[in-house]
Every structure is written in C-alpha cells, then in structure tokens.
Amino acid sequence: GAVVSQHPSRVICKSGTSVKIECRSLDFQATTMFWYRQFPKQSLMLMATSNEGSKATYEQGVEKDKFLINHASLTLSTLTVTSAHPEDSSFYICSAHSPQAASTDTQYFGPGTRLTVL
Amino acid sequence: KQEVTQIPAALSVPEGENLVLNCSFTDSAIYNLQWFRQDPGKGLTSLLLIQSSQREQTSGRLNASLDKSSGRSTLYIAASQPGDSATYLCAVSDTGFQKLVFGTGTRLLVSP
C-alpha cells in the first residue's frame, strides 16, 4: 500500500526559531498533499491544501506567512513554521492523494510530527 | 459550515463486548464519510469509507452505516479486543477527496 513519511517525528525548538517539517510519499506520486494540525485531545483541523507546482490554498484563519508550504515535487511537501511560539506547539499531520489509487477518495496519512516550542 | 460530532467522547469496555460509536454531521450534502483509527502519538489509519450513495460498509469485525438524510453514521465493532484500543475519528468530505472535516473522536479502551 501507499506509504507517507514525515520527518522529523519530534522536534523541540526555542521560541522565535523556524522549523521545517517534511512530508514524503514514498512509493507514489502525490499531486495533492494536505497539512493538518491537531491540538491535545482535539480533532484534526485542515490547515492547507498543497498542490505540486502551485501555491498552497490555506484555510480560513491560517496565516500563510507563518506556515509556509512548498510542494516542489510530486513526492515532497514541506511545512515551515516561521518564528515559532509556544502556541504553535501541536501535532502536525500530512496526507497525500494519489491519482493512481484505486479510489479517488483515498488520502494516505503520515505518522505525524510533534512540535514543541519552548 | 460543516460540523462533525462524535459520541461518546470516551468509552471503556471489557474484552469481547460489541460496541457502537456514533458520528453526526450538520450538513447532509456530503460526498463520503470515512472512519479512521488513531493510536496515541501516531498518524491515521483508514478503516472504512462510505460513499454518499451507500448505506454501509463492512471490513472484518467492523461495520459502518450511513444515514445521510439524518446526518448520522455509526461504527459497529464486534467482539472487541484490547488491540482495538485507540481513538476513532470520523470525517466527512463534501468534494471528493479534498477537505476532510474531522469529528472530535471517541477514545476507546478495551480491557482484557
């Protein structure tokens, strides 16, 4: 089956620094990737939709200048949290859609990245 | 704006019991509904996907039903096992694979 990886799995950083999270589709090409954020004991909230070769589409309330998304290839999307603050501490999960999937409705989820900002 | 709610928020049962998890959504104009499993600190595993034209889907001990007109779905787990312990999330989509709106989740604990 399709596999999506994320790196790093955990990151701790100081307030004010920037952190980059990678999302890779390992055995398929993903034209569309999605970034979600999950606060403790809460559900996943879609942050943005990332399309290869074009600008990401951000959900209402998500600051595009703070959460930079780049989808430069069909297997890699990156999320950079710029000038991170403690309130950005969260679990970030990406998912990827494969045009070759048996079902056009299938998203494959990565294992998530736990970000802690001190 | 679509809102998805899951009841109960937490459930603890002894091994072997059959159980039902509930999911409700406010806008019945959905494209599909999916049930996911999330283990602590991990990503999501897709369990079942029901298209809006379908009434139910089954996979092993899992059965998911969908009543689109009333905005409800249930996930039935038969003969629960300790390995079923996880958080179960339902999510609806109104435009195919895009923009999944997730529910609040049900944390399930199955005791040996």
Short mmCIF file of C-alpha atoms in Angstrom, two decimals:
data_model
loop_
_atom_site.label_atom_id
_atom_site.label_comp_id
_atom_site.label_asym_id
_atom_site.label_seq_id
_atom_site.Cartn_x
_atom_site.Cartn_y
_atom_site.Cartn_z
CA GLY A 1 0.00 0.00 0.00
CA ALA A 2 0.91 3.66 -0.31
CA VAL A 3 3.23 5.00 2.37
CA VAL A 4 3.66 8.56 3.54
CA SER A 5 6.52 9.53 5.80
CA GLN A 6 7.17 12.63 7.87
CA HIS A 7 10.42 13.99 9.18
CA PRO A 8 11.18 14.73 11.90
CA SER A 9 8.82 12.75 14.10
CA ARG A 10 9.55 15.04 17.04
CA VAL A 11 11.13 18.46 17.27
CA ILE A 12 11.75 20.81 20.15
CA CYS A 13 12.77 24.35 19.39
CA LYS A 14 13.17 27.71 21.06
CA SER A 15 10.63 30.44 20.64
CA GLY A 16 11.38 32.63 17.63
CA THR A 17 13.10 29.97 15.54
CA SER A 18 11.77 28.37 12.36
CA VAL A 19 11.08 24.69 11.94
CA LYS A 20 10.70 22.73 8.70
CA ILE A 21 8.64 19.55 8.52
CA GLU A 22 8.88 17.25 5.52
CA CYS A 23 6.13 15.06 4.12
CA ARG A 24 7.11 12.45 1.54
CA SER A 25 5.11 9.97 -0.49
CA LEU A 26 7.46 7.01 -0.67
CA ASP A 27 6.03 4.82 -3.40
CA PHE A 28 3.65 7.01 -5.31
CA GLN A 29 3.41 10.45 -6.80
CA ALA A 30 1.15 12.82 -4.93
CA THR A 31 -0.29 15.71 -6.88
CA THR A 32 -2.06 16.96 -3.79
CA MET A 33 -0.97 16.92 -0.17
CA PHE A 34 -2.80 18.21 2.87
CA TRP A 35 -1.49 19.59 6.15
CA TYR A 36 -3.45 19.17 9.36
CA ARG A 37 -2.88 20.35 12.92
CA GLN A 38 -4.08 18.52 15.99
CA PHE A 39 -4.05 20.04 19.47
CA PRO A 40 -4.09 17.72 22.51
CA LYS A 41 -7.35 15.83 22.84
CA GLN A 42 -8.81 17.67 19.88
CA SER A 43 -9.53 16.61 16.37
CA LEU A 44 -7.59 17.30 13.20
CA MET A 45 -8.02 20.68 11.58
CA LEU A 46 -7.11 21.18 7.95
CA MET A 47 -4.56 23.95 7.58
CA ALA A 48 -3.87 24.00 3.88
CA THR A 49 -4.01 22.09 0.61
CA SER A 50 -0.73 21.81 -1.23
CA ASN A 51 -0.67 21.24 -4.99
CA GLU A 52 2.55 20.37 -6.78
CA GLY A 53 3.96 23.32 -8.66
CA SER A 54 1.48 25.87 -7.43
CA LYS A 55 0.75 27.92 -4.34
CA ALA A 56 -0.92 26.28 -1.41
CA THR A 57 -4.53 27.03 -0.53
CA TYR A 58 -4.90 27.98 3.11
CA GLU A 59 -7.96 27.50 5.26
CA GLN A 60 -9.59 30.49 6.86
CA GLY A 61 -7.71 31.64 9.93
CA VAL A 62 -4.40 30.04 8.99
CA GLU A 63 -1.61 32.57 8.48
CA LYS A 64 0.12 31.86 5.19
CA ASP A 65 3.16 33.92 6.15
CA LYS A 66 3.63 31.94 9.33
CA PHE A 67 3.03 28.48 7.90
CA LEU A 68 4.98 28.32 4.66
CA ILE A 69 4.13 25.39 2.43
CA ASN A 70 6.20 24.26 -0.53
CA HIS A 71 5.28 21.37 -2.83
CA ALA A 72 8.22 21.41 -5.21
CA SER A 73 7.98 17.82 -6.39
CA LEU A 74 5.41 15.07 -6.73
CA THR A 75 6.81 13.27 -3.70
CA LEU A 76 7.67 16.05 -1.28
CA SER A 77 5.81 18.82 0.51
CA THR A 78 7.31 20.89 3.31
CA LEU A 79 5.70 22.93 6.06
CA THR A 80 7.84 25.61 7.66
CA VAL A 81 6.63 27.15 10.90
CA THR A 82 8.29 30.55 10.96
CA SER A 83 9.09 32.40 14.17
CA ALA A 84 7.53 29.63 16.21
CA HIS A 85 5.88 30.42 19.52
CA PRO A 86 4.63 28.14 22.31
CA GLU A 87 1.07 28.36 20.99
CA ASP A 88 2.30 26.70 17.77
CA SER A 89 3.13 23.56 19.75
CA SER A 90 0.96 20.87 18.23
CA PHE A 91 0.88 17.60 16.32
CA TYR A 92 1.20 18.24 12.58
CA ILE A 93 -0.01 15.54 10.19
CA CYS A 94 0.21 15.46 6.43
CA SER A 95 -1.73 13.36 3.97
CA ALA A 96 -1.30 12.69 0.30
CA HIS A 97 -3.61 11.83 -2.54
CA SER A 98 -2.51 9.50 -5.28
CA PRO A 99 -4.17 9.79 -8.70
CA GLN A 100 -3.28 6.13 -9.21
CA ALA A 101 -5.13 5.00 -6.10
CA ALA A 102 -7.95 2.54 -6.59
CA SER A 103 -10.28 5.04 -5.02
CA THR A 104 -10.15 8.69 -5.93
CA ASP A 105 -11.29 9.40 -2.40
CA THR A 106 -8.26 7.95 -0.66
CA GLN A 107 -5.85 10.07 1.35
CA TYR A 108 -2.80 8.40 2.87
CA PHE A 109 -1.71 9.89 6.17
CA GLY A 110 1.78 10.36 7.52
CA PRO A 111 2.72 9.39 11.10
CA GLY A 112 2.75 12.99 12.29
CA THR A 113 5.31 15.40 13.73
CA ARG A 114 5.17 16.54 17.34
CA LEU A 115 6.34 20.15 17.59
CA THR A 116 7.15 21.61 21.00
CA VAL A 117 8.13 25.26 21.19
CA LEU A 118 9.78 26.31 24.43
CA LYS B 1 -20.09 25.29 7.90
CA GLN B 2 -19.91 21.54 8.37
CA GLU B 3 -19.54 20.36 11.95
CA VAL B 4 -18.91 16.77 12.95
CA THR B 5 -19.58 15.47 16.43
CA GLN B 6 -18.80 12.08 17.93
CA ILE B 7 -20.45 10.47 20.91
CA PRO B 8 -19.29 9.24 23.33
CA ALA B 9 -16.02 11.10 23.79
CA ALA B 10 -14.60 8.14 25.66
CA LEU B 11 -15.66 4.54 26.11
CA SER B 12 -14.28 1.76 28.25
CA VAL B 13 -15.47 -1.82 27.75
CA PRO B 14 -14.34 -5.32 28.71
CA GLU B 15 -12.91 -7.55 26.03
CA GLY B 16 -15.48 -9.39 23.93
CA GLU B 17 -18.21 -6.78 24.02
CA ASN B 18 -19.87 -5.47 20.91
CA LEU B 19 -19.93 -1.68 20.77
CA VAL B 20 -21.22 1.22 18.71
CA LEU B 21 -19.56 4.55 18.10
CA ASN B 22 -21.66 7.44 16.84
CA CYS B 23 -20.91 10.26 14.45
CA SER B 24 -23.22 13.10 13.44
CA PHE B 25 -22.75 15.88 10.92
CA THR B 26 -24.71 19.07 10.38
CA ASP B 27 -24.72 19.34 6.58
CA SER B 28 -26.14 16.26 4.87
CA ALA B 29 -24.71 17.25 1.47
CA ILE B 30 -21.65 15.07 1.85
CA TYR B 31 -19.64 13.23 -0.78
CA ASN B 32 -18.44 10.48 1.52
CA LEU B 33 -17.77 9.59 5.13
CA GLN B 34 -14.72 7.82 6.48
CA TRP B 35 -13.81 6.20 9.76
CA PHE B 36 -10.20 6.32 10.92
CA ARG B 37 -8.24 4.88 13.78
CA GLN B 38 -5.50 6.85 15.54
CA ASP B 39 -3.12 5.29 18.04
CA PRO B 40 -1.53 7.63 20.64
CA GLY B 41 1.02 9.95 19.04
CA LYS B 42 0.55 8.36 15.65
CA GLY B 43 -1.00 9.16 12.31
CA LEU B 44 -4.30 7.89 10.98
CA THR B 45 -5.27 4.53 9.59
CA SER B 46 -8.29 4.43 7.32
CA LEU B 47 -10.82 1.81 8.38
CA LEU B 48 -13.87 2.24 6.20
CA LEU B 49 -15.10 4.65 3.56
CA ILE B 50 -18.79 5.03 2.71
CA GLN B 51 -19.86 6.88 -0.38
CA SER B 52 -22.91 9.12 -0.04
CA SER B 53 -24.94 6.69 -2.16
CA GLN B 54 -24.10 3.74 0.09
CA ARG B 55 -25.75 2.66 3.33
CA GLU B 56 -22.97 0.62 4.90
CA GLN B 57 -19.53 -0.88 4.54
CA THR B 58 -18.00 -3.86 6.29
CA SER B 59 -14.46 -4.93 6.98
CA GLY B 60 -13.86 -7.88 9.26
CA ARG B 61 -15.30 -7.10 12.69
CA LEU B 62 -16.12 -3.54 11.67
CA ASN B 63 -19.36 -2.34 10.15
CA ALA B 64 -20.08 1.28 9.36
CA SER B 65 -23.51 2.58 8.44
CA LEU B 66 -24.54 5.89 6.95
CA ASP B 67 -27.87 7.70 7.11
CA LYS B 68 -27.14 10.78 5.11
CA SER B 69 -30.57 12.35 5.42
CA SER B 70 -30.38 12.38 9.21
CA GLY B 71 -26.71 13.26 9.29
CA ARG B 72 -25.59 10.17 11.17
CA SER B 73 -23.12 7.34 10.94
CA THR B 74 -22.30 4.52 13.29
CA LEU B 75 -19.26 2.30 13.59
CA TYR B 76 -20.03 -1.13 15.00
CA ILE B 77 -17.17 -3.16 16.42
CA ALA B 78 -17.93 -6.80 17.09
CA ALA B 79 -16.20 -8.89 19.73
CA SER B 80 -13.88 -6.11 20.84
CA GLN B 81 -10.23 -6.87 21.63
CA PRO B 82 -7.58 -4.98 23.63
CA GLY B 83 -5.85 -4.23 20.33
CA ASP B 84 -8.88 -2.19 19.32
CA SER B 85 -7.97 0.39 21.96
CA ALA B 86 -7.37 3.66 20.11
CA THR B 87 -9.10 6.89 19.18
CA TYR B 88 -11.67 6.53 16.41
CA LEU B 89 -12.32 9.52 14.17
CA CYS B 90 -15.00 10.01 11.58
CA ALA B 91 -14.56 12.53 8.79
CA VAL B 92 -16.82 13.80 6.04
CA SER B 93 -15.96 15.24 2.67
CA ASP B 94 -18.18 17.39 0.51
CA THR B 95 -15.95 17.45 -2.57
CA GLY B 96 -14.40 14.05 -3.13
CA PHE B 97 -11.02 13.57 -1.51
CA GLN B 98 -10.49 17.13 -0.55
CA LYS B 99 -11.19 18.97 2.68
CA LEU B 100 -11.96 16.30 5.18
CA VAL B 101 -13.81 17.66 8.20
CA PHE B 102 -13.00 15.54 11.21
CA GLY B 103 -15.09 14.74 14.22
CA THR B 104 -13.99 15.16 17.80
CA GLY B 105 -13.10 11.49 18.20
CA THR B 106 -14.01 8.67 20.57
CA ARG B 107 -11.25 7.27 22.79
CA LEU B 108 -11.85 3.55 23.17
CA LEU B 109 -10.28 1.37 25.84
CA VAL B 110 -10.85 -2.36 25.71
CA SER B 111 -9.75 -4.11 28.89
CA PRO B 112 -8.53 -7.71 28.91
#
